[in-house]
Every structure is written in C-alpha cells, then in structure tokens.
Amino acid sequence: MTEQSEVRAALRAQRIEVPSWAYGNSGTRFKVFAQPGVPRTPEEKIADAAQVHAFTGIAPIVSLHIPWDRVDDYAKLASYAAERGVRLGAINANVFQDDDYRLGSVTNPDPRIRRKALDHLLECVDIMDATGSRDLKLWFSDGTNYPGQDDIRARQDRLAEALSATYQRLGPDQRILLEYKFFEPAFYMTDVPDWGTAYAHCLKLGEKAQVVIDTGHHAPGTNIEFIVAFLLREGRLGAFDFNSRFYADDDLMVGSADPFQLFRIMHEIVRVDALRPESGINFMLDQCHNIEPKIPAQIRSVLNVQEATAKALLVDTEALTAAQSAGDVLGANGVLMDAFNTDVRPLLREVRAEMGLDPDPMAAYARSGYAEKIVAERVGGQQAGWGA
Ligand code: AOS
Ligand code: ZN
C-alpha cells in the first residue's frame, strides 16, 4: 500500500491542463447560449483559467486553440499568463472551420487546400516556438459521409504526408499529439477514427509523435483503460483530452456520468507511476460548458479528476498483485472496488489545506465575487465562442 505521505505528495504534484475554449460561449448545432461575463479576448480566457488554478492548485496550464486565440504577440501572452500564475500549454490546430475544408483539410483531394491546411499546422509550430509550448495537438475533422465519396487509402497517404512535413518542422523538445475520433462531423468514416490508426501513424513518424486519448471519442462500451494500458506500455500515450459523453456529445464534464471509468483509467496511470509531470503525459481537459456556468464547471472537472486519482492512489497494489497472482478473481476485484468506494473527500480537504487552499474550491470560488465582477466588467465587445 502506498504510504499516506506519498499519496499526499502525488496529489499535490498532480497537474491538469485546462482549455481556453471552455470559457467561451459554446453549444450544439441547434443553439449557442450566450452567458454573461464570457471572455472577449484570449487574455480574458486566461484570466478565467487562472481562477481555476487559484482555487484547485493543480491546474496551472492553459491550452490555446488557433485561430480562436490568435494574438499579435505570443511572448506577451505568455507573460500575461505568468503574471496570473499560469502558463501556456498545448497549441491546438484548427483545420475544421473554413469553407475550404468542406471535403477535408490535410486529406482533401485538392492539393491547394491540403497546402493551406499544412501551412496552418506549420504556423502552429511557429506559435509553439514563441509560447514555449511542447505540444502540438492535432485533431482532424477529415472524413467522408458517403461510400465512394473519396478514396480511403489515398486519404491515408495525404494524411501521412502532412503529418510527416509537420513532424520535420518540430523542435527537439516539441511533439505531435495525434487525436482520434470515430464520428463527427463526418459520419461514414473519419480519417483518424481510432487509437490504432493514430498509433500506426505515430510509429511511422517517430518518437516525438504520440497519441491523445479523448475520453469522449469512443463507441459506448469501449474499454478505454485497455487503450491507456496498451499505449503506456508502448511509450506512445502522449495526453488525455478528458471529458464525458453519453451518446455523441463529447464536451460534458469528465467523471460526471461515469466516475468509475475515470478511476479505472487513473488506476492504469498510477500503476506505472505515470502521474508525475515528468512522465510527459499531458492530462488535459477538452470540454465546453453549454448550459452550466463555465469557471465552476472547470473547477468541478479538475476536482473530479483529482478524486479519481486519489482513489487510484489508494489501491492496495501489494494485495492486488497477490490476488492476481493467486488467480483470486473476486479478491482482486475486491481490492480495486475497496479503493473506488473509499470516500476521499476528507483526504482531499486536508491536502488542499496543506497547499494553502480553501478545502472547498467550489464554495470558495462562489464566495470570491469573481463571477459577479466579470459580469459587471465585461460589457460590450464580442464574446469568445466558436459559433454554430
Ligand atoms: C474534437 O472533437 C476534438 O475533441 C478536438 O480536441 C478539438 O480540437 C476540441 O474539442 C476543440 O473543438
Ligand atoms: Zn479532444
């Protein structure tokens, strides 16, 4: 069993990266509900993200999405973040919001459009140079809606070509994080539908290419912790995009519907000591908050990951290994369930107190007056959001 002091130290050292787009307006293809106080600039998004860190103590990094977070001076944006106690993290490329991309971006049959998409990916690496970011996160909306619409194999060739050109441009400490998704916006097939496809492309590219597991991008019933264990074993798990899905939407709060799944995922991480920031795994959130207030939803999400992590850290590994070796099916399962069923909230309150934080981040944020302040101050201008 891990010593209590080690559990506490691991919890204090945990790092979760939050997405800039979580603070902007978002919605479905049916409606985007605007919320008062929503940021109008990348700086205001970072200021909101800094609140999540201020109250949780474990979310000091903010992912950017380009062009949503385009600014003239990225070094200045990085300084702005540092002044608020956070830093800039992964750069997310956006090759899905342009009329040119109707039939795809890097896999488009038109070489001009492929070139345009590749130029954007290369621009994102330029931005990484300026922000000091390590991670280029690539998600392609590319795919087809109808059998015969395009040549599946040729699209793989085009994808490989763009990935390779981007990979060549990476600096020594930079890497590609390749994300997969088996649906949306294309529904007959997507060009990177699953972890196997992402993994195969990463293997060809080299060690600086790793897979991102977006927890919302799987068919119901998929054993995500198997994918975690496999990619970890192969040294190709680069990051998570944490969120939750019930049917198709993948933007809901992580751990909200299935905290047991999140625990099982974190168990695979903890079991090989991959929680430490030095392990290189980027634990990101990828969420939008359409009907709930955004900053509290981000705080709640960070706390959900933290709770699942605490339970995973409490697994009695010695007892688990002994039961597994003895073929004790119920015993092994019981060890795991004991950890999952432990109420870790008192422990987490203590850890927060040790970190100089309020033991109840949700209540502390609500009391802080920040929500009222941004509603009063952020009047006029164009609210951030991806439109729909
Ligand atoms: C889209 O489904 C993916 O999860 C991407 O990570 C995307 O870049 C992000 O959700 C922002 O739209
Ligand atoms: Zn994602």
CSV table of C-alpha atoms and ligand atoms in Angstrom, one decimal:
chain,number,residue,atom,x,y,z
A,1,MET,CA,0.0,0.0,0.0
A,2,THR,CA,1.3,3.4,-0.9
A,3,GLU,CA,2.2,5.5,2.2
A,4,GLN,CA,-0.2,8.2,3.1
A,5,SER,CA,2.6,10.8,2.7
A,6,GLU,CA,3.3,9.5,-0.8
A,7,VAL,CA,-0.4,9.7,-1.7
A,8,ARG,CA,-0.5,13.3,-0.5
A,9,ALA,CA,2.7,14.3,-2.3
A,10,ALA,CA,1.4,12.8,-5.5
A,11,LEU,CA,-1.8,14.7,-5.2
A,12,ARG,CA,0.0,18.0,-4.5
A,13,ALA,CA,2.2,17.4,-7.6
A,14,GLN,CA,-0.7,16.5,-10.0
A,15,ARG,CA,-1.1,18.8,-13.0
A,16,ILE,CA,-4.1,19.2,-15.2
A,17,GLU,CA,-4.2,21.5,-18.3
A,18,VAL,CA,-7.4,23.4,-19.0
A,19,PRO,CA,-8.7,24.5,-22.4
A,20,SER,CA,-9.0,28.2,-23.3
A,21,TRP,CA,-12.2,27.3,-25.2
A,22,ALA,CA,-14.0,26.1,-22.1
A,23,TYR,CA,-14.5,29.8,-21.1
A,24,GLY,CA,-16.1,31.0,-24.3
A,25,ASN,CA,-19.6,30.5,-25.5
A,26,SER,CA,-20.4,27.1,-27.0
A,27,GLY,CA,-23.4,25.0,-27.8
A,28,THR,CA,-24.7,22.4,-30.2
A,29,ARG,CA,-25.6,22.8,-33.9
A,30,PHE,CA,-29.0,23.8,-32.6
A,31,LYS,CA,-28.2,26.7,-30.3
A,32,VAL,CA,-25.3,28.5,-28.6
A,33,PHE,CA,-26.5,30.0,-25.4
A,34,ALA,CA,-24.5,33.2,-24.5
A,35,GLN,CA,-23.6,33.6,-20.9
A,36,PRO,CA,-22.9,37.0,-19.2
A,37,GLY,CA,-19.3,37.7,-18.3
A,38,VAL,CA,-17.9,35.5,-21.0
A,39,PRO,CA,-14.3,36.5,-22.1
A,40,ARG,CA,-13.9,38.6,-25.2
A,41,THR,CA,-10.2,38.1,-25.7
A,42,PRO,CA,-7.6,35.4,-25.2
A,43,GLU,CA,-6.3,37.4,-22.2
A,44,GLU,CA,-9.7,37.2,-20.5
A,45,LYS,CA,-9.9,33.5,-21.1
A,46,ILE,CA,-6.5,33.1,-19.4
A,47,ALA,CA,-7.7,35.2,-16.5
A,48,ASP,CA,-10.6,32.9,-16.1
A,49,ALA,CA,-8.4,29.8,-16.3
A,50,ALA,CA,-6.2,31.3,-13.7
A,51,GLN,CA,-9.2,31.3,-11.3
A,52,VAL,CA,-9.5,27.5,-11.8
A,53,HIS,CA,-5.9,27.1,-10.7
A,54,ALA,CA,-6.2,29.6,-7.9
A,55,PHE,CA,-8.9,27.5,-6.3
A,56,THR,CA,-7.7,24.0,-7.1
A,57,GLY,CA,-3.9,24.5,-7.0
A,58,ILE,CA,-3.4,21.8,-9.7
A,59,ALA,CA,-4.4,23.4,-13.0
A,60,PRO,CA,-1.6,25.9,-13.9
A,61,ILE,CA,-1.5,25.3,-17.6
A,62,VAL,CA,-3.8,26.6,-20.4
A,63,SER,CA,-4.2,25.1,-23.9
A,64,LEU,CA,-4.7,27.5,-26.8
A,65,HIS,CA,-6.7,26.9,-29.9
A,66,ILE,CA,-5.6,28.7,-33.1
A,67,PRO,CA,-7.1,30.9,-34.6
A,68,TRP,CA,-9.5,31.3,-31.7
A,69,ASP,CA,-6.6,32.5,-29.5
A,70,ARG,CA,-4.7,34.3,-32.2
A,71,VAL,CA,-2.7,37.4,-30.9
A,72,ASP,CA,0.0,39.6,-32.4
A,73,ASP,CA,2.5,38.9,-29.7
A,74,TYR,CA,2.5,35.4,-28.2
A,75,ALA,CA,5.5,36.0,-25.9
A,76,LYS,CA,3.5,38.9,-24.4
A,77,LEU,CA,0.5,36.5,-23.9
A,78,ALA,CA,2.8,34.0,-22.2
A,79,SER,CA,4.0,36.8,-19.8
A,80,TYR,CA,0.4,37.8,-19.2
A,81,ALA,CA,-0.3,34.2,-18.2
A,82,ALA,CA,2.7,34.0,-16.0
A,83,GLU,CA,1.6,37.2,-14.2
A,84,ARG,CA,-1.6,35.4,-13.3
A,85,GLY,CA,0.2,32.3,-12.1
A,86,VAL,CA,-0.4,30.0,-15.1
A,87,ARG,CA,1.5,29.1,-18.3
A,88,LEU,CA,0.6,28.4,-21.9
A,89,GLY,CA,0.4,24.7,-22.8
A,90,ALA,CA,-0.6,22.7,-25.9
A,91,ILE,CA,-1.3,24.5,-29.1
A,92,ASN,CA,-4.4,23.1,-30.8
A,93,ALA,CA,-4.6,23.4,-34.6
A,94,ASN,CA,-7.9,24.3,-36.2
A,95,VAL,CA,-8.3,23.0,-39.7
A,96,PHE,CA,-12.0,22.5,-39.5
A,97,GLN,CA,-13.6,26.0,-39.6
A,98,ASP,CA,-13.1,27.2,-43.0
A,99,ASP,CA,-15.2,26.8,-46.1
A,100,ASP,CA,-12.2,25.3,-47.9
A,101,TYR,CA,-12.3,22.3,-45.5
A,102,ARG,CA,-15.8,21.1,-46.6
A,103,LEU,CA,-14.2,17.9,-48.1
A,104,GLY,CA,-11.3,17.7,-45.6
A,105,SER,CA,-8.1,19.6,-44.7
A,106,VAL,CA,-4.9,17.6,-45.0
A,107,THR,CA,-6.7,14.7,-46.7
A,108,ASN,CA,-8.7,17.0,-49.1
A,109,PRO,CA,-8.5,15.8,-52.7
A,110,ASP,CA,-7.5,19.4,-53.7
A,111,PRO,CA,-3.7,19.9,-53.3
A,112,ARG,CA,-4.2,23.7,-52.8
A,113,ILE,CA,-6.4,23.1,-49.8
A,114,ARG,CA,-4.0,20.4,-48.4
A,115,ARG,CA,-1.2,23.0,-48.7
A,116,LYS,CA,-3.3,25.6,-46.9
A,117,ALA,CA,-4.0,23.1,-44.0
A,118,LEU,CA,-0.4,22.2,-43.8
A,119,ASP,CA,0.6,25.8,-43.6
A,120,HIS,CA,-1.7,26.3,-40.7
A,121,LEU,CA,-0.1,23.3,-38.9
A,122,LEU,CA,3.4,24.8,-39.5
A,123,GLU,CA,2.1,28.2,-38.3
A,124,CYS,CA,1.1,26.4,-35.1
A,125,VAL,CA,4.6,25.2,-34.6
A,126,ASP,CA,5.9,28.8,-35.1
A,127,ILE,CA,3.4,29.8,-32.3
A,128,MET,CA,4.8,27.0,-30.1
A,129,ASP,CA,8.3,28.4,-30.6
A,130,ALA,CA,7.0,31.8,-29.3
A,131,THR,CA,5.0,30.5,-26.4
A,132,GLY,CA,7.5,27.8,-25.3
A,133,SER,CA,4.8,25.1,-25.8
A,134,ARG,CA,5.9,21.5,-26.1
A,135,ASP,CA,2.7,20.0,-27.6
A,136,LEU,CA,1.0,20.4,-31.0
A,137,LYS,CA,-2.4,18.8,-30.7
A,138,LEU,CA,-3.8,17.7,-33.9
A,139,TRP,CA,-7.4,16.7,-34.4
A,140,PHE,CA,-8.7,16.4,-37.9
A,141,SER,CA,-12.4,16.7,-38.7
A,142,ASP,CA,-11.5,15.0,-42.0
A,143,GLY,CA,-13.6,12.1,-43.2
A,144,THR,CA,-16.3,11.3,-45.7
A,145,ASN,CA,-20.1,11.0,-45.4
A,146,TYR,CA,-20.8,8.5,-48.2
A,147,PRO,CA,-19.3,5.3,-49.6
A,148,GLY,CA,-17.3,6.1,-52.7
A,149,GLN,CA,-17.1,9.8,-51.8
A,150,ASP,CA,-13.3,9.7,-51.8
A,151,ASP,CA,-10.5,7.1,-51.9
A,152,ILE,CA,-9.9,5.9,-48.3
A,153,ARG,CA,-6.4,4.7,-49.0
A,154,ALA,CA,-5.4,7.9,-50.9
A,155,ARG,CA,-6.6,10.0,-47.9
A,156,GLN,CA,-4.3,8.0,-45.6
A,157,ASP,CA,-1.4,8.8,-47.9
A,158,ARG,CA,-2.3,12.5,-47.8
A,159,LEU,CA,-2.6,12.4,-44.1
A,160,ALA,CA,0.8,10.7,-43.7
A,161,GLU,CA,2.4,13.3,-46.0
A,162,ALA,CA,1.1,16.3,-43.9
A,163,LEU,CA,2.0,14.6,-40.6
A,164,SER,CA,5.5,13.9,-41.9
A,165,ALA,CA,6.0,17.5,-43.1
A,166,THR,CA,4.8,18.8,-39.7
A,167,TYR,CA,6.9,16.3,-37.8
A,168,GLN,CA,10.0,17.5,-39.7
A,169,ARG,CA,9.4,21.1,-38.5
A,170,LEU,CA,9.2,20.2,-34.8
A,171,GLY,CA,12.0,21.4,-32.5
A,172,PRO,CA,13.9,18.9,-30.3
A,173,ASP,CA,11.6,19.4,-27.3
A,174,GLN,CA,8.3,19.6,-29.3
A,175,ARG,CA,6.0,16.8,-30.2
A,176,ILE,CA,2.8,16.0,-32.1
A,177,LEU,CA,-0.2,14.7,-30.1
A,178,LEU,CA,-2.5,12.9,-32.6
A,179,GLU,CA,-6.1,12.7,-31.6
A,180,TYR,CA,-8.6,10.2,-33.0
A,181,LYS,CA,-12.4,10.3,-33.2
A,182,PHE,CA,-14.7,7.9,-34.9
A,183,PHE,CA,-17.5,10.3,-35.7
A,184,GLU,CA,-18.4,13.9,-36.3
A,185,PRO,CA,-18.5,15.9,-38.4
A,186,ALA,CA,-18.0,13.0,-40.9
A,187,PHE,CA,-20.2,10.1,-40.2
A,188,TYR,CA,-19.4,7.4,-42.8
A,189,MET,CA,-15.7,7.3,-41.9
A,190,THR,CA,-13.2,9.6,-40.4
A,191,ASP,CA,-9.5,9.6,-41.4
A,192,VAL,CA,-8.2,9.0,-37.9
A,193,PRO,CA,-11.1,7.0,-36.3
A,194,ASP,CA,-9.3,5.1,-33.6
A,195,TRP,CA,-6.3,4.7,-31.4
A,196,GLY,CA,-4.9,2.0,-33.7
A,197,THR,CA,-4.8,4.4,-36.7
A,198,ALA,CA,-3.3,7.2,-34.6
A,199,TYR,CA,-0.7,4.8,-33.2
A,200,ALA,CA,0.3,3.5,-36.6
A,201,HIS,CA,0.8,7.0,-37.9
A,202,CYS,CA,2.8,7.9,-34.8
A,203,LEU,CA,5.0,4.9,-35.1
A,204,LYS,CA,5.9,5.8,-38.7
A,205,LEU,CA,6.6,9.4,-37.7
A,206,GLY,CA,9.0,8.8,-34.8
A,207,GLU,CA,9.3,9.1,-31.1
A,208,LYS,CA,8.1,12.7,-31.0
A,209,ALA,CA,4.6,11.6,-32.1
A,210,GLN,CA,2.2,10.3,-29.5
A,211,VAL,CA,-1.5,9.5,-29.2
A,212,VAL,CA,-4.1,11.6,-27.4
A,213,ILE,CA,-7.0,9.8,-25.8
A,214,ASP,CA,-10.0,12.0,-25.8
A,215,THR,CA,-12.3,10.0,-23.5
A,216,GLY,CA,-15.4,11.1,-25.4
A,217,HIS,CA,-14.3,9.7,-28.7
A,218,HIS,CA,-15.2,6.0,-28.3
A,219,ALA,CA,-18.1,3.8,-29.0
A,220,PRO,CA,-20.2,3.0,-26.0
A,221,GLY,CA,-18.8,0.1,-24.1
A,222,THR,CA,-15.2,0.6,-25.3
A,223,ASN,CA,-12.7,-0.4,-22.7
A,224,ILE,CA,-10.7,2.9,-22.6
A,225,GLU,CA,-8.4,1.7,-19.8
A,226,PHE,CA,-7.2,-1.1,-22.1
A,227,ILE,CA,-6.1,1.6,-24.6
A,228,VAL,CA,-4.4,3.5,-21.8
A,229,ALA,CA,-2.5,0.4,-20.6
A,230,PHE,CA,-1.5,-0.5,-24.2
A,231,LEU,CA,-0.3,2.9,-25.2
A,232,LEU,CA,1.6,3.4,-22.0
A,233,ARG,CA,3.3,0.1,-22.4
A,234,GLU,CA,4.4,1.1,-25.9
A,235,GLY,CA,5.5,4.6,-24.7
A,236,ARG,CA,3.0,6.3,-27.1
A,237,LEU,CA,0.5,7.8,-24.7
A,238,GLY,CA,1.1,11.5,-25.0
A,239,ALA,CA,-2.0,13.0,-23.5
A,240,PHE,CA,-5.7,12.9,-22.5
A,241,ASP,CA,-8.5,15.1,-23.6
A,242,PHE,CA,-10.7,14.5,-20.6
A,243,ASN,CA,-14.5,14.8,-20.9
A,244,SER,CA,-17.6,12.7,-20.7
A,245,ARG,CA,-20.1,11.6,-23.3
A,246,PHE,CA,-23.3,9.7,-23.0
A,247,TYR,CA,-24.2,9.4,-26.7
A,248,ALA,CA,-22.4,11.6,-29.2
A,249,ASP,CA,-21.5,14.9,-27.5
A,250,ASP,CA,-18.0,14.7,-26.0
A,251,ASP,CA,-17.9,18.0,-24.2
A,252,LEU,CA,-19.5,17.1,-20.9
A,253,MET,CA,-17.7,17.3,-17.6
A,254,VAL,CA,-15.2,14.5,-17.0
A,255,GLY,CA,-16.2,12.0,-14.4
A,256,SER,CA,-19.7,13.3,-14.3
A,257,ALA,CA,-21.6,10.3,-15.7
A,258,ASP,CA,-19.1,7.5,-15.1
A,259,PRO,CA,-16.6,8.3,-12.3
A,260,PHE,CA,-15.8,4.5,-12.1
A,261,GLN,CA,-14.4,4.6,-15.7
A,262,LEU,CA,-12.3,7.6,-14.8
A,263,PHE,CA,-11.0,5.7,-11.7
A,264,ARG,CA,-10.1,2.7,-13.9
A,265,ILE,CA,-8.2,5.0,-16.3
A,266,MET,CA,-6.3,6.7,-13.5
A,267,HIS,CA,-5.5,3.3,-12.0
A,268,GLU,CA,-3.7,2.3,-15.2
A,269,ILE,CA,-1.8,5.6,-15.0
A,270,VAL,CA,-0.9,5.3,-11.3
A,271,ARG,CA,0.1,1.7,-11.5
A,272,VAL,CA,3.1,2.6,-13.8
A,273,ASP,CA,3.9,5.8,-12.0
A,274,ALA,CA,2.9,7.9,-15.0
A,275,LEU,CA,1.0,10.6,-13.0
A,276,ARG,CA,4.2,12.6,-12.3
A,277,PRO,CA,4.5,15.6,-14.7
A,278,GLU,CA,8.0,14.2,-15.7
A,279,SER,CA,6.3,11.2,-17.2
A,280,GLY,CA,5.4,13.5,-20.1
A,281,ILE,CA,1.7,12.7,-20.2
A,282,ASN,CA,-0.4,15.8,-20.6
A,283,PHE,CA,-3.6,15.5,-18.6
A,284,MET,CA,-5.8,18.0,-20.5
A,285,LEU,CA,-9.5,18.8,-20.3
A,286,ASP,CA,-11.3,19.2,-23.6
A,287,GLN,CA,-14.7,20.5,-22.6
A,288,CYS,CA,-17.2,23.2,-23.4
A,289,HIS,CA,-19.9,24.2,-21.0
A,290,ASN,CA,-23.1,24.9,-22.8
A,291,ILE,CA,-25.7,25.1,-20.0
A,292,GLU,CA,-23.7,25.3,-16.8
A,293,PRO,CA,-21.5,28.2,-15.6
A,294,LYS,CA,-18.1,27.8,-17.1
A,295,ILE,CA,-15.5,28.5,-14.4
A,296,PRO,CA,-17.3,26.4,-11.7
A,297,ALA,CA,-17.7,23.6,-14.3
A,298,GLN,CA,-14.0,23.7,-14.9
A,299,ILE,CA,-13.3,23.6,-11.2
A,300,ARG,CA,-15.7,20.7,-10.8
A,301,SER,CA,-14.0,18.8,-13.6
A,302,VAL,CA,-10.5,19.3,-12.1
A,303,LEU,CA,-11.8,18.0,-8.8
A,304,ASN,CA,-13.4,15.0,-10.5
A,305,VAL,CA,-10.1,14.0,-11.9
A,306,GLN,CA,-8.4,14.7,-8.6
A,307,GLU,CA,-10.9,12.4,-6.8
A,308,ALA,CA,-10.5,9.6,-9.3
A,309,THR,CA,-6.7,10.0,-8.9
A,310,ALA,CA,-6.8,9.9,-5.1
A,311,LYS,CA,-8.8,6.7,-5.3
A,312,ALA,CA,-6.4,5.2,-7.8
A,313,LEU,CA,-3.5,6.1,-5.4
A,314,LEU,CA,-5.3,4.3,-2.6
A,315,VAL,CA,-5.3,0.9,-4.4
A,316,ASP,CA,-3.5,-1.6,-2.3
A,317,THR,CA,-1.1,-2.7,-5.0
A,318,GLU,CA,0.5,-5.5,-3.0
A,319,ALA,CA,-2.8,-7.1,-2.2
A,320,LEU,CA,-3.9,-6.6,-5.8
A,321,THR,CA,-0.8,-8.3,-7.2
A,322,ALA,CA,-1.0,-11.1,-4.7
A,323,ALA,CA,-4.7,-11.8,-5.5
A,324,GLN,CA,-3.9,-11.6,-9.3
A,325,SER,CA,-1.0,-14.0,-9.0
A,326,ALA,CA,-3.1,-16.4,-6.9
A,327,GLY,CA,-5.9,-16.3,-9.5
A,328,ASP,CA,-8.2,-14.9,-6.9
A,329,VAL,CA,-10.7,-13.3,-9.2
A,330,LEU,CA,-13.1,-11.9,-6.5
A,331,GLY,CA,-10.2,-10.9,-4.2
A,332,ALA,CA,-8.5,-8.9,-6.9
A,333,ASN,CA,-11.7,-7.2,-8.0
A,334,GLY,CA,-12.5,-6.5,-4.3
A,335,VAL,CA,-9.2,-4.7,-3.8
A,336,LEU,CA,-9.9,-2.4,-6.7
A,337,MET,CA,-13.5,-1.8,-5.5
A,338,ASP,CA,-12.4,-1.0,-2.0
A,339,ALA,CA,-10.2,1.8,-3.3
A,340,PHE,CA,-13.0,3.1,-5.6
A,341,ASN,CA,-15.5,3.0,-2.8
A,342,THR,CA,-13.3,5.0,-0.4
A,343,ASP,CA,-14.6,8.5,0.4
A,344,VAL,CA,-11.5,10.5,-0.5
A,345,ARG,CA,-13.1,13.9,0.2
A,346,PRO,CA,-11.7,14.3,3.7
A,347,LEU,CA,-8.2,13.4,2.4
A,348,LEU,CA,-8.5,16.0,-0.4
A,349,ARG,CA,-9.7,18.7,2.0
A,350,GLU,CA,-6.6,18.0,4.1
A,351,VAL,CA,-4.3,18.1,1.0
A,352,ARG,CA,-5.8,21.4,0.0
A,353,ALA,CA,-5.3,22.9,3.4
A,354,GLU,CA,-1.7,21.7,3.2
A,355,MET,CA,-1.4,23.6,-0.1
A,356,GLY,CA,-2.8,26.8,1.5
A,357,LEU,CA,-6.1,26.4,-0.4
A,358,ASP,CA,-9.6,26.5,0.7
A,359,PRO,CA,-10.7,22.9,1.4
A,360,ASP,CA,-13.9,23.5,-0.7
A,361,PRO,CA,-12.9,25.1,-4.0
A,362,MET,CA,-16.4,25.3,-5.4
A,363,ALA,CA,-17.7,27.2,-2.4
A,364,ALA,CA,-14.6,29.4,-2.2
A,365,TYR,CA,-15.0,30.4,-5.8
A,366,ALA,CA,-18.7,31.2,-5.3
A,367,ARG,CA,-17.8,33.4,-2.4
A,368,SER,CA,-14.9,35.1,-4.2
A,369,GLY,CA,-17.1,37.5,-6.1
A,370,TYR,CA,-15.2,36.8,-9.4
A,371,ALA,CA,-18.3,35.7,-11.2
A,372,GLU,CA,-20.2,38.9,-10.4
A,373,LYS,CA,-17.1,41.0,-11.2
A,374,ILE,CA,-16.7,39.7,-14.8
A,375,VAL,CA,-20.4,40.1,-15.4
A,376,ALA,CA,-20.2,43.7,-14.4
A,377,GLU,CA,-16.9,44.4,-16.2
A,378,ARG,CA,-17.2,42.5,-19.5
A,379,VAL,CA,-19.8,44.7,-21.1
A,380,GLY,CA,-19.6,45.4,-24.9
A,381,GLY,CA,-17.2,43.8,-27.3
A,382,GLN,CA,-17.5,40.4,-28.9
A,383,GLN,CA,-17.8,37.4,-26.6
A,384,ALA,CA,-15.5,34.5,-27.4
A,385,GLY,CA,-17.0,31.4,-28.9
A,386,TRP,CA,-16.8,29.0,-31.8
A,387,GLY,CA,-20.3,29.9,-33.2
A,388,ALA,CA,-22.7,27.4,-34.5
B,1,AOS,C1,-12.9,17.5,-31.4
B,1,AOS,O1,-13.9,16.7,-31.3
B,1,AOS,C2,-11.7,17.3,-30.6
B,1,AOS,O2,-12.0,16.8,-29.3
B,1,AOS,C3,-10.6,18.4,-30.6
B,1,AOS,O3,-9.8,18.2,-29.4
B,1,AOS,C4,-11.0,19.8,-30.7
B,1,AOS,O4,-9.9,20.5,-31.1
B,1,AOS,C5,-11.5,20.5,-29.5
B,1,AOS,O5,-12.6,19.7,-29.0
B,1,AOS,C6,-11.9,21.9,-29.7
B,1,AOS,O6,-13.0,21.9,-30.6
B,2,ZN,ZN,-10.4,16.5,-27.9
